[in-house]
């Protein structure tokens, strides 16, 4: 199974957030009167900017976004942010010098906008001159829309798309589709664009299954926008409509930041409040019963199929097959203390260190050992979709009863279904609900095997 090359420009938005907030704070120190320069005011500036940016889509600038759209976002951000500043200083500080506030916000927006446009044009120039920051794509189909999109990719390298090949599926469709799949894997293609007018429902299903199982991005070229489901996501490359099959909330930078901050805060609470005293106690109990390390480290697959070392309290005697065979109920390898910590899920707590280092989230699809991941990827349809987001200590599937030993294909199939539902419907409230249900199940003492 090939690894996905990863998201592109992943650090640009976090960098932009940090840079813009730094500009705002520095300008406030320089221009705002000293009686306003207090921690509550700085917290207000940061919070107001982030909240307004989230609602205006200020940082939702993609490689195909038009400049006029960027200016529209800047104008909305400016007026809403300045209104909030007037409201805050007028209500909390009784400060009515509108000229200073107007000057502060205007300067901030001007500098931030200049930087935003500089990055936007720099990346476009960078793609043309150095050939970096681009996505390798293929188009499947023929006809007017295919020709238009091919011309768009070839004539606009500054957008960052590199058209590698167009597959004509008029003749020998089955052979062409199979050839396309092989080509995509061999040439490490990132995105596939399919013309809907040239494909049957069965063909479309094949492409959906292939891209899901190989972590590729699939988009469609419609002939008529009205005939398609409203649940699909529409973008425009110039004036060419493009349909995206799946919306992943955690692809949005703001959602990533919210989830990451929640993960860090929650992990620190558990590490400092629980593991700080629990580790010494369990270390003694584990060592008294069997020789070996306190922690068990196992290679597992995470975000974009990358491998990482998953931490657990060791619950078994040392053995050579721990990375090959899943633990089963009443497994003789499990120690007495191991049986207790597995039943209460205490053995999973060291994974909060994995959360802190960024390999895992508190909530997400449960990661499997590498050998099992490869097996399920070949056997279970859409299994690889789970790797579009970080794995979790607990997940929606586990709260629905699909935890422990995988005894039948049904167990893993339903896990995948719940994991995909979580991936497509993530929210912070859903994470909190899953955590609550996980704690409740642990208190009930339901034994697990993974």
Short mmCIF file of C-alpha atoms in Angstrom, two decimals:
data_model
loop_
_atom_site.label_atom_id
_atom_site.label_comp_id
_atom_site.label_asym_id
_atom_site.label_seq_id
_atom_site.Cartn_x
_atom_site.Cartn_y
_atom_site.Cartn_z
CA UNK A 1 0.00 0.00 0.00
CA UNK A 2 1.44 3.36 -1.01
CA UNK A 3 1.67 6.19 1.44
CA UNK A 4 -0.05 9.41 0.66
CA UNK A 5 2.31 12.27 0.00
CA UNK A 6 0.43 14.47 2.48
CA UNK A 7 -1.49 17.71 2.47
CA UNK A 8 -0.05 20.66 0.63
CA UNK A 9 0.77 24.10 2.03
CA UNK A 10 -0.19 22.72 5.40
CA UNK A 11 1.80 25.29 7.34
CA UNK A 12 0.71 28.39 5.43
CA UNK A 13 -2.56 29.00 7.27
CA UNK A 14 -1.20 28.48 10.81
CA UNK A 15 1.72 30.75 9.87
CA UNK A 16 -0.72 33.35 8.54
CA UNK A 17 -2.77 33.23 11.74
CA UNK A 18 0.35 33.70 13.87
CA UNK A 19 1.74 36.47 11.68
CA UNK A 20 -1.54 38.40 11.54
CA UNK A 21 -2.16 38.17 15.29
CA UNK A 22 1.42 39.36 15.90
CA UNK A 23 0.79 42.39 13.68
CA UNK A 24 -2.44 43.18 15.54
CA UNK A 25 -0.83 42.95 19.00
CA UNK A 26 2.24 44.99 18.04
CA UNK A 27 0.12 47.72 16.45
CA UNK A 28 -2.17 47.85 19.48
CA UNK A 29 0.87 48.36 21.72
CA UNK A 30 2.06 51.17 19.47
CA UNK A 31 -1.23 52.96 18.73
CA UNK A 32 -3.70 52.19 21.51
CA UNK A 33 -3.57 54.31 24.73
CA UNK A 34 -1.85 52.71 27.73
CA UNK A 35 -5.02 52.58 29.82
CA UNK A 36 -6.44 50.06 27.32
CA UNK A 37 -3.31 47.93 27.10
CA UNK A 38 -4.34 45.22 29.49
CA UNK A 39 -4.61 41.45 29.17
CA UNK A 40 -8.43 41.44 28.67
CA UNK A 41 -8.06 43.78 25.69
CA UNK A 42 -5.38 41.60 24.07
CA UNK A 43 -7.51 38.50 24.66
CA UNK A 44 -10.43 40.31 23.04
CA UNK A 45 -8.35 41.24 19.98
CA UNK A 46 -7.15 37.68 19.44
CA UNK A 47 -10.58 36.12 20.04
CA UNK A 48 -12.45 38.67 17.93
CA UNK A 49 -10.03 38.34 15.02
CA UNK A 50 -10.16 34.53 14.99
CA UNK A 51 -13.96 34.36 15.35
CA UNK A 52 -14.55 36.93 12.61
CA UNK A 53 -12.01 35.23 10.34
CA UNK A 54 -13.73 31.89 10.85
CA UNK A 55 -17.12 33.31 9.89
CA UNK A 56 -15.88 35.35 6.92
CA UNK A 57 -13.65 32.58 5.60
CA UNK A 58 -10.74 35.03 5.72
CA UNK A 59 -8.14 32.26 5.67
CA UNK A 60 -10.02 29.98 3.28
CA UNK A 61 -7.88 30.91 0.31
CA UNK A 62 -7.08 28.06 -2.04
CA UNK A 63 -4.87 27.82 -5.09
CA UNK A 64 -7.92 28.33 -7.34
CA UNK A 65 -9.40 31.26 -5.33
CA UNK A 66 -9.86 34.44 -7.39
CA UNK A 67 -8.24 37.69 -6.26
CA UNK A 68 -11.63 39.42 -6.23
CA UNK A 69 -12.81 36.86 -3.67
CA UNK A 70 -9.79 37.64 -1.49
CA UNK A 71 -10.62 41.35 -1.58
CA UNK A 72 -14.20 40.52 -0.62
CA UNK A 73 -12.98 38.59 2.43
CA UNK A 74 -10.67 41.47 3.39
CA UNK A 75 -13.51 44.01 3.26
CA UNK A 76 -15.83 41.84 5.37
CA UNK A 77 -13.07 41.18 7.89
CA UNK A 78 -12.28 44.89 8.14
CA UNK A 79 -15.78 46.16 8.78
CA UNK A 80 -16.82 43.44 11.25
CA UNK A 81 -13.55 43.66 13.19
CA UNK A 82 -13.72 47.44 13.45
CA UNK A 83 -17.33 47.33 14.69
CA UNK A 84 -16.37 44.85 17.40
CA UNK A 85 -13.46 47.08 18.46
CA UNK A 86 -15.72 50.12 18.73
CA UNK A 87 -18.22 48.10 20.75
CA UNK A 88 -15.58 46.74 23.13
CA UNK A 89 -13.75 49.98 23.95
CA UNK A 90 -17.01 51.91 24.17
CA UNK A 91 -18.70 49.48 26.53
CA UNK A 92 -15.85 48.25 28.72
CA UNK A 93 -13.46 51.20 28.71
CA UNK A 94 -15.69 54.19 27.99
CA UNK A 95 -13.13 55.22 25.39
CA UNK A 96 -14.68 57.23 22.60
CA UNK A 97 -11.77 58.43 20.46
CA UNK A 98 -12.93 56.75 17.27
CA UNK A 99 -10.01 58.16 15.28
CA UNK A 100 -7.45 56.06 17.19
CA UNK A 101 -9.46 52.84 16.88
CA UNK A 102 -10.10 53.52 13.18
CA UNK A 103 -6.41 54.18 12.63
CA UNK A 104 -5.38 51.02 14.50
CA UNK A 105 -7.73 48.68 12.64
CA UNK A 106 -7.03 50.28 9.24
CA UNK A 107 -3.27 49.97 9.63
CA UNK A 108 -3.63 46.37 10.83
CA UNK A 109 -5.86 45.38 7.91
CA UNK A 110 -3.60 47.14 5.41
CA UNK A 111 -0.46 45.32 6.61
CA UNK A 112 -2.23 41.98 6.91
CA UNK A 113 -3.82 42.33 3.46
CA UNK A 114 -0.49 43.25 1.90
CA UNK A 115 1.11 40.17 3.48
CA UNK A 116 -1.80 37.96 2.43
CA UNK A 117 -1.62 39.05 -1.19
CA UNK A 118 2.18 38.81 -1.18
CA UNK A 119 2.02 35.16 -0.05
CA UNK A 120 -0.73 34.44 -2.59
CA UNK A 121 1.27 35.85 -5.52
CA UNK A 122 4.58 34.52 -4.23
CA UNK A 123 3.22 30.96 -4.21
CA UNK A 124 1.87 31.37 -7.74
CA UNK A 125 5.26 32.65 -8.94
CA UNK A 126 7.06 29.93 -6.97
CA UNK A 127 5.04 27.23 -8.73
CA UNK A 128 5.90 28.62 -12.16
CA UNK A 129 9.60 29.30 -11.59
CA UNK A 130 10.59 26.42 -9.34
CA UNK A 131 7.85 23.89 -10.04
CA UNK A 132 7.15 23.39 -6.35
CA UNK A 133 3.96 23.24 -4.32
CA UNK A 134 2.01 21.52 -7.11
CA UNK A 135 -0.38 18.57 -7.29
CA UNK A 136 -0.06 15.84 -9.91
CA UNK A 137 -3.41 15.19 -11.59
CA UNK A 138 -5.02 13.08 -14.29
CA UNK A 139 -8.32 13.60 -16.11
CA UNK A 140 -10.63 10.77 -17.12
CA UNK A 141 -13.06 11.34 -19.99
CA UNK A 142 -13.36 13.44 -23.10
CA UNK A 143 -15.49 16.21 -24.44
CA UNK A 144 -15.69 19.96 -24.00
CA UNK A 145 -15.37 20.18 -20.22
CA UNK A 146 -12.36 17.84 -20.22
CA UNK A 147 -10.64 19.97 -22.87
CA UNK A 148 -11.41 23.14 -20.90
CA UNK A 149 -9.98 21.72 -17.69
CA UNK A 150 -6.89 20.36 -19.47
CA UNK A 151 -6.31 23.80 -21.03
CA UNK A 152 -6.80 25.41 -17.63
CA UNK A 153 -4.17 23.18 -16.00
CA UNK A 154 -1.69 23.63 -18.86
CA UNK A 155 -2.15 27.39 -19.23
CA UNK A 156 -2.21 28.23 -15.53
CA UNK A 157 0.78 26.54 -13.84
CA UNK A 158 0.64 29.23 -11.16
CA UNK A 159 -2.41 27.49 -9.70
CA UNK A 160 -0.19 24.57 -8.77
CA UNK A 161 -1.71 21.71 -10.77
CA UNK A 162 0.42 19.57 -13.06
CA UNK A 163 -1.60 17.61 -15.61
CA UNK A 164 0.19 14.31 -16.20
CA UNK A 165 -2.24 12.51 -18.50
CA UNK A 166 -5.77 12.44 -19.90
CA UNK A 167 -7.48 9.03 -20.15
CA UNK A 168 -9.99 8.72 -22.98
CA UNK A 169 -12.62 6.18 -21.98
CA UNK A 170 -14.69 6.12 -25.17
CA UNK A 171 -13.25 2.79 -26.31
CA UNK A 172 -12.21 -0.17 -24.16
CA UNK A 173 -13.56 1.60 -21.10
CA UNK A 174 -12.83 -1.20 -18.65
CA UNK A 175 -9.23 -1.51 -19.85
CA UNK A 176 -8.74 2.27 -19.76
CA UNK A 177 -10.06 2.51 -16.19
CA UNK A 178 -7.78 -0.29 -14.98
CA UNK A 179 -4.89 1.36 -16.81
CA UNK A 180 -5.73 4.63 -15.09
CA UNK A 181 -5.68 2.98 -11.65
CA UNK A 182 -2.27 1.42 -12.31
CA UNK A 183 -0.92 4.69 -13.66
CA UNK A 184 -2.15 6.66 -10.63
CA UNK A 185 -0.32 4.32 -8.25
CA UNK A 186 2.87 4.06 -10.30
CA UNK A 187 3.18 7.80 -10.97
CA UNK A 188 2.07 8.89 -7.48
CA UNK A 189 -0.83 10.94 -8.79
CA UNK A 190 -2.53 13.13 -6.16
CA UNK A 191 -5.94 13.91 -7.71
CA UNK A 192 -8.24 12.32 -10.29
CA UNK A 193 -10.79 14.39 -12.22
CA UNK A 194 -13.61 12.41 -13.86
CA UNK A 195 -16.10 13.60 -16.46
CA UNK A 196 -19.52 12.37 -15.29
CA UNK A 197 -20.92 12.34 -18.82
CA UNK A 198 -18.44 9.61 -19.82
CA UNK A 199 -18.95 7.28 -16.83
CA UNK A 200 -21.75 5.00 -15.73
CA UNK A 201 -22.81 4.66 -12.08
CA UNK A 202 -20.77 1.46 -11.90
CA UNK A 203 -17.70 3.26 -13.25
CA UNK A 204 -18.14 6.07 -10.74
CA UNK A 205 -18.39 3.53 -7.92
CA UNK A 206 -15.11 1.96 -9.07
CA UNK A 207 -13.37 5.33 -8.92
CA UNK A 208 -14.83 6.10 -5.52
CA UNK A 209 -13.71 2.74 -4.13
CA UNK A 210 -10.25 3.05 -5.68
CA UNK A 211 -9.58 6.56 -4.36
CA UNK A 212 -10.94 5.74 -0.91
CA UNK A 213 -8.79 2.64 -0.62
CA UNK A 214 -5.63 4.36 -1.87
CA UNK A 215 -5.94 7.78 -0.21
CA UNK A 216 -6.34 9.73 -3.45
CA UNK A 217 -8.50 12.81 -4.02
CA UNK A 218 -11.41 12.34 -6.45
CA UNK A 219 -13.26 15.22 -8.12
CA UNK A 220 -15.87 15.33 -10.86
CA UNK A 221 -16.56 17.41 -13.94
CA UNK A 222 -20.34 17.91 -14.29
CA UNK A 223 -22.18 18.66 -17.50
CA UNK A 224 -25.17 20.06 -15.68
CA UNK A 225 -24.88 21.26 -12.11
CA UNK A 226 -28.60 20.92 -11.46
CA UNK A 227 -28.71 17.15 -11.88
CA UNK A 228 -26.35 16.49 -8.99
CA UNK A 229 -26.93 16.02 -5.28
CA UNK A 230 -26.89 19.14 -3.13
CA UNK A 231 -24.65 17.29 -0.63
CA UNK A 232 -21.67 17.44 -2.98
CA UNK A 233 -19.25 20.34 -2.72
CA UNK A 234 -18.84 22.74 -5.65
CA UNK A 235 -15.74 24.79 -6.41
CA UNK A 236 -14.77 26.71 -9.52
CA UNK A 237 -11.41 26.65 -11.31
CA UNK A 238 -11.77 29.89 -13.20
CA UNK A 239 -15.33 29.31 -14.55
CA UNK A 240 -15.13 25.52 -14.68
CA UNK A 241 -17.34 23.81 -12.04
CA UNK A 242 -15.61 21.08 -10.03
CA UNK A 243 -17.33 18.66 -7.64
CA UNK A 244 -15.59 17.27 -4.57
CA UNK A 245 -16.91 13.96 -3.32
CA UNK A 246 -16.21 14.22 0.39
CA UNK A 247 -16.04 17.13 2.82
CA UNK A 248 -13.70 16.54 5.77
CA UNK A 249 -14.25 19.20 8.46
CA UNK A 250 -10.77 18.57 9.89
CA UNK A 251 -9.22 19.71 6.60
CA UNK A 252 -10.21 23.23 7.64
CA UNK A 253 -7.37 25.00 9.43
CA UNK A 254 -9.61 26.49 12.10
CA UNK A 255 -11.05 23.09 12.97
CA UNK A 256 -7.56 21.61 13.07
CA UNK A 257 -6.46 24.30 15.51
CA UNK A 258 -9.54 23.84 17.71
CA UNK A 259 -9.10 20.07 17.85
CA UNK A 260 -5.35 20.34 18.43
CA UNK A 261 -5.77 22.81 21.30
CA UNK A 262 -8.43 20.58 22.85
CA UNK A 263 -6.15 17.55 22.46
CA UNK A 264 -3.21 19.31 24.11
CA UNK A 265 -5.30 20.65 27.00
CA UNK A 266 -7.01 17.31 27.64
CA UNK A 267 -3.73 15.37 27.37
CA UNK A 268 -2.00 17.68 29.84
CA UNK A 269 -4.84 17.26 32.34
CA UNK A 270 -4.55 13.46 32.16
CA UNK A 271 -0.74 13.40 32.17
CA UNK A 272 -0.35 15.81 35.09
CA UNK A 273 -3.46 14.82 37.00
CA UNK A 274 -3.46 11.04 36.55
CA UNK A 275 -0.32 9.61 34.94
CA UNK A 276 2.03 11.58 37.21
CA UNK A 277 1.08 9.33 40.14
CA UNK A 278 -0.32 6.30 38.29
CA UNK A 279 2.86 5.48 36.34
CA UNK A 280 5.00 4.80 39.46
CA UNK A 281 2.30 2.58 40.97
CA UNK A 282 1.73 0.53 37.81
CA UNK A 283 5.47 0.35 37.18
CA UNK A 284 5.92 -1.48 40.48
CA UNK A 285 2.95 -3.82 39.89
CA UNK A 286 3.97 -4.64 36.32
CA UNK A 287 7.60 -5.27 37.28
CA UNK A 288 6.63 -7.47 40.27
CA UNK A 289 4.59 -9.81 38.08
CA UNK A 290 6.81 -10.14 35.00
CA UNK A 291 10.12 -9.02 33.57
CA UNK A 292 10.26 -6.40 30.88
CA UNK A 293 9.60 -2.71 30.24
CA UNK A 294 6.71 -0.78 31.78
CA UNK A 295 5.52 0.48 28.42
CA UNK A 296 4.72 -1.55 25.34
CA UNK A 297 5.58 0.16 22.04
CA UNK A 298 3.96 -0.97 18.82
CA UNK A 299 4.16 0.35 15.26
CA UNK A 300 0.79 1.56 14.03
CA UNK A 301 -0.47 3.57 11.07
CA UNK A 302 -1.66 7.12 11.61
CA UNK A 303 -2.49 10.20 9.56
CA UNK A 304 -1.84 9.70 5.84
CA UNK A 305 -0.75 6.13 6.60
CA UNK A 306 2.47 7.23 8.32
CA UNK A 307 3.80 4.86 10.95
CA UNK A 308 4.32 5.87 14.57
CA UNK A 309 5.06 4.13 17.87
CA UNK A 310 1.87 3.70 19.89
CA UNK A 311 2.40 3.57 23.67
CA UNK A 312 0.55 1.34 26.13
CA UNK A 313 1.13 0.00 29.62
CA UNK A 314 2.48 -3.52 29.14
CA UNK A 315 -0.30 -5.98 29.95
CA UNK A 316 1.29 -9.19 28.67
CA UNK A 317 4.38 -11.25 29.31
CA UNK A 318 7.17 -10.66 26.82
CA UNK A 319 6.55 -12.62 23.61
CA UNK A 320 7.71 -12.61 19.99
CA UNK A 321 4.26 -12.52 18.40
CA UNK A 322 2.87 -9.33 19.98
CA UNK A 323 3.17 -7.46 16.67
CA UNK A 324 1.63 -10.24 14.62
CA UNK A 325 -1.32 -11.70 16.49
CA UNK A 326 -4.17 -9.78 18.06
CA UNK A 327 -4.92 -10.47 21.69
CA UNK A 328 -7.98 -12.63 22.25
CA UNK A 329 -10.26 -13.07 25.23
CA UNK A 330 -8.62 -15.13 28.00
CA UNK A 331 -5.29 -14.92 26.17
CA UNK A 332 -2.66 -16.73 28.31
CA UNK A 333 -0.12 -14.00 27.53
CA UNK A 334 -2.09 -11.49 29.62
CA UNK A 335 -0.83 -11.00 33.18
CA UNK A 336 -3.07 -10.57 36.22
CA UNK A 337 -2.44 -6.83 36.47
CA UNK A 338 -2.70 -6.74 32.69
CA UNK A 339 -6.18 -8.18 32.76
CA UNK A 340 -7.31 -5.47 35.17
CA UNK A 341 -5.79 -2.55 33.27
CA UNK A 342 -7.16 -3.85 29.97
CA UNK A 343 -10.64 -4.31 31.40
CA UNK A 344 -10.66 -0.70 32.63
CA UNK A 345 -8.78 0.61 29.52
CA UNK A 346 -6.05 2.00 31.80
CA UNK A 347 -3.46 0.40 29.51
CA UNK A 348 -4.34 2.99 26.84
CA UNK A 349 -3.55 6.03 29.03
CA UNK A 350 0.12 6.38 27.92
CA UNK A 351 -1.24 7.24 24.48
CA UNK A 352 -1.87 10.73 25.85
CA UNK A 353 1.88 11.17 25.30
CA UNK A 354 1.20 10.26 21.64
CA UNK A 355 -1.49 12.94 21.63
CA UNK A 356 0.91 15.51 23.06
CA UNK A 357 3.52 14.74 20.38
CA UNK A 358 0.89 15.03 17.63
CA UNK A 359 0.79 11.43 16.43
CA UNK A 360 -2.72 10.86 17.79
CA UNK A 361 -5.84 12.71 18.89
CA UNK A 362 -7.94 12.03 21.95
CA UNK A 363 -10.80 11.02 19.63
CA UNK A 364 -10.43 9.44 16.19
CA UNK A 365 -10.34 6.08 14.42
CA UNK A 366 -8.51 3.50 16.53
CA UNK A 367 -5.13 2.64 14.92
CA UNK A 368 -4.32 -0.98 14.14
CA UNK A 369 -0.96 -2.70 14.16
CA UNK A 370 0.81 -2.37 10.81
CA UNK A 371 0.38 -6.01 9.77
CA UNK A 372 -3.37 -5.83 10.39
CA UNK A 373 -3.71 -2.48 8.61
CA UNK A 374 -2.19 -3.97 5.45
CA UNK A 375 -4.46 -7.01 5.72
CA UNK A 376 -7.65 -4.99 6.25
CA UNK A 377 -6.69 -2.52 3.49
CA UNK A 378 -6.72 -5.40 0.99
CA UNK A 379 -9.79 -7.05 2.44
CA UNK A 380 -12.16 -4.33 3.68
CA UNK A 381 -13.58 -1.74 1.30
CA UNK A 382 -12.82 1.90 2.21
CA UNK A 383 -10.65 0.89 5.15
CA UNK A 384 -7.95 3.39 4.13
CA UNK A 385 -10.33 6.36 4.39
CA UNK A 386 -9.77 6.27 8.15
CA UNK A 387 -6.22 7.56 7.58
CA UNK A 388 -7.36 10.95 6.28
CA UNK A 389 -7.38 12.10 9.93
CA UNK A 390 -5.31 11.33 13.03
CA UNK A 391 -6.09 8.12 14.93
CA UNK A 392 -7.55 8.42 18.41
CA UNK A 393 -7.32 6.87 21.86
CA UNK A 394 -11.03 6.27 21.55
CA UNK A 395 -13.53 6.65 18.73
CA UNK A 396 -17.16 6.62 17.69
CA UNK A 397 -16.98 2.94 16.67
CA UNK A 398 -15.76 1.96 20.14
CA UNK A 399 -18.66 3.75 21.85
CA UNK A 400 -21.06 1.84 19.58
CA UNK A 401 -19.76 -1.51 20.81
CA UNK A 402 -17.23 -2.28 18.08
CA UNK A 403 -14.19 -2.59 20.30
CA UNK A 404 -11.97 -5.46 21.25
CA UNK A 405 -11.08 -8.48 19.19
CA UNK A 406 -12.05 -8.53 15.51
CA UNK A 407 -13.80 -11.89 15.35
CA UNK A 408 -15.65 -11.48 12.04
CA UNK A 409 -15.53 -9.18 9.00
CA UNK A 410 -18.67 -7.52 10.37
CA UNK A 411 -16.69 -6.13 13.30
CA UNK A 412 -14.17 -4.29 11.14
CA UNK A 413 -16.74 -3.27 8.49
CA UNK A 414 -18.87 -1.49 11.07
CA UNK A 415 -15.81 0.12 12.63
CA UNK A 416 -14.93 1.56 9.24
CA UNK A 417 -18.50 2.83 8.71
CA UNK A 418 -18.53 4.62 12.05
CA UNK A 419 -15.03 5.99 11.50
CA UNK A 420 -16.02 7.45 8.12
CA UNK A 421 -19.16 8.96 9.65
CA UNK A 422 -16.99 10.60 12.33
CA UNK A 423 -14.52 11.83 9.71
CA UNK A 424 -17.28 13.49 7.67
CA UNK A 425 -19.27 14.87 10.63
CA UNK A 426 -16.63 15.92 13.15
CA UNK A 427 -17.42 18.56 15.74
CA UNK A 428 -15.95 19.40 19.13
CA UNK A 429 -19.26 18.47 20.77
CA UNK A 430 -19.09 15.04 19.12
CA UNK A 431 -15.59 14.57 20.57
CA UNK A 432 -16.84 15.47 24.05
CA UNK A 433 -19.77 13.08 23.72
CA UNK A 434 -17.47 10.23 22.65
CA UNK A 435 -15.12 10.90 25.58
CA UNK A 436 -18.05 10.86 28.02
CA UNK A 437 -19.34 7.54 26.61
CA UNK A 438 -15.85 6.05 26.71
CA UNK A 439 -15.44 6.91 30.40
CA UNK A 440 -18.90 5.50 31.10
CA UNK A 441 -18.04 2.21 29.35
CA UNK A 442 -14.71 2.01 31.20
CA UNK A 443 -16.50 2.41 34.55
CA UNK A 444 -18.82 -0.43 33.54
CA UNK A 445 -15.66 -2.49 33.06
CA UNK A 446 -16.30 -3.91 29.60
CA UNK A 447 -13.25 -6.04 28.71
CA UNK A 448 -11.46 -5.37 25.46
CA UNK A 449 -8.83 -7.16 23.50
CA UNK A 450 -7.07 -4.74 21.19
#
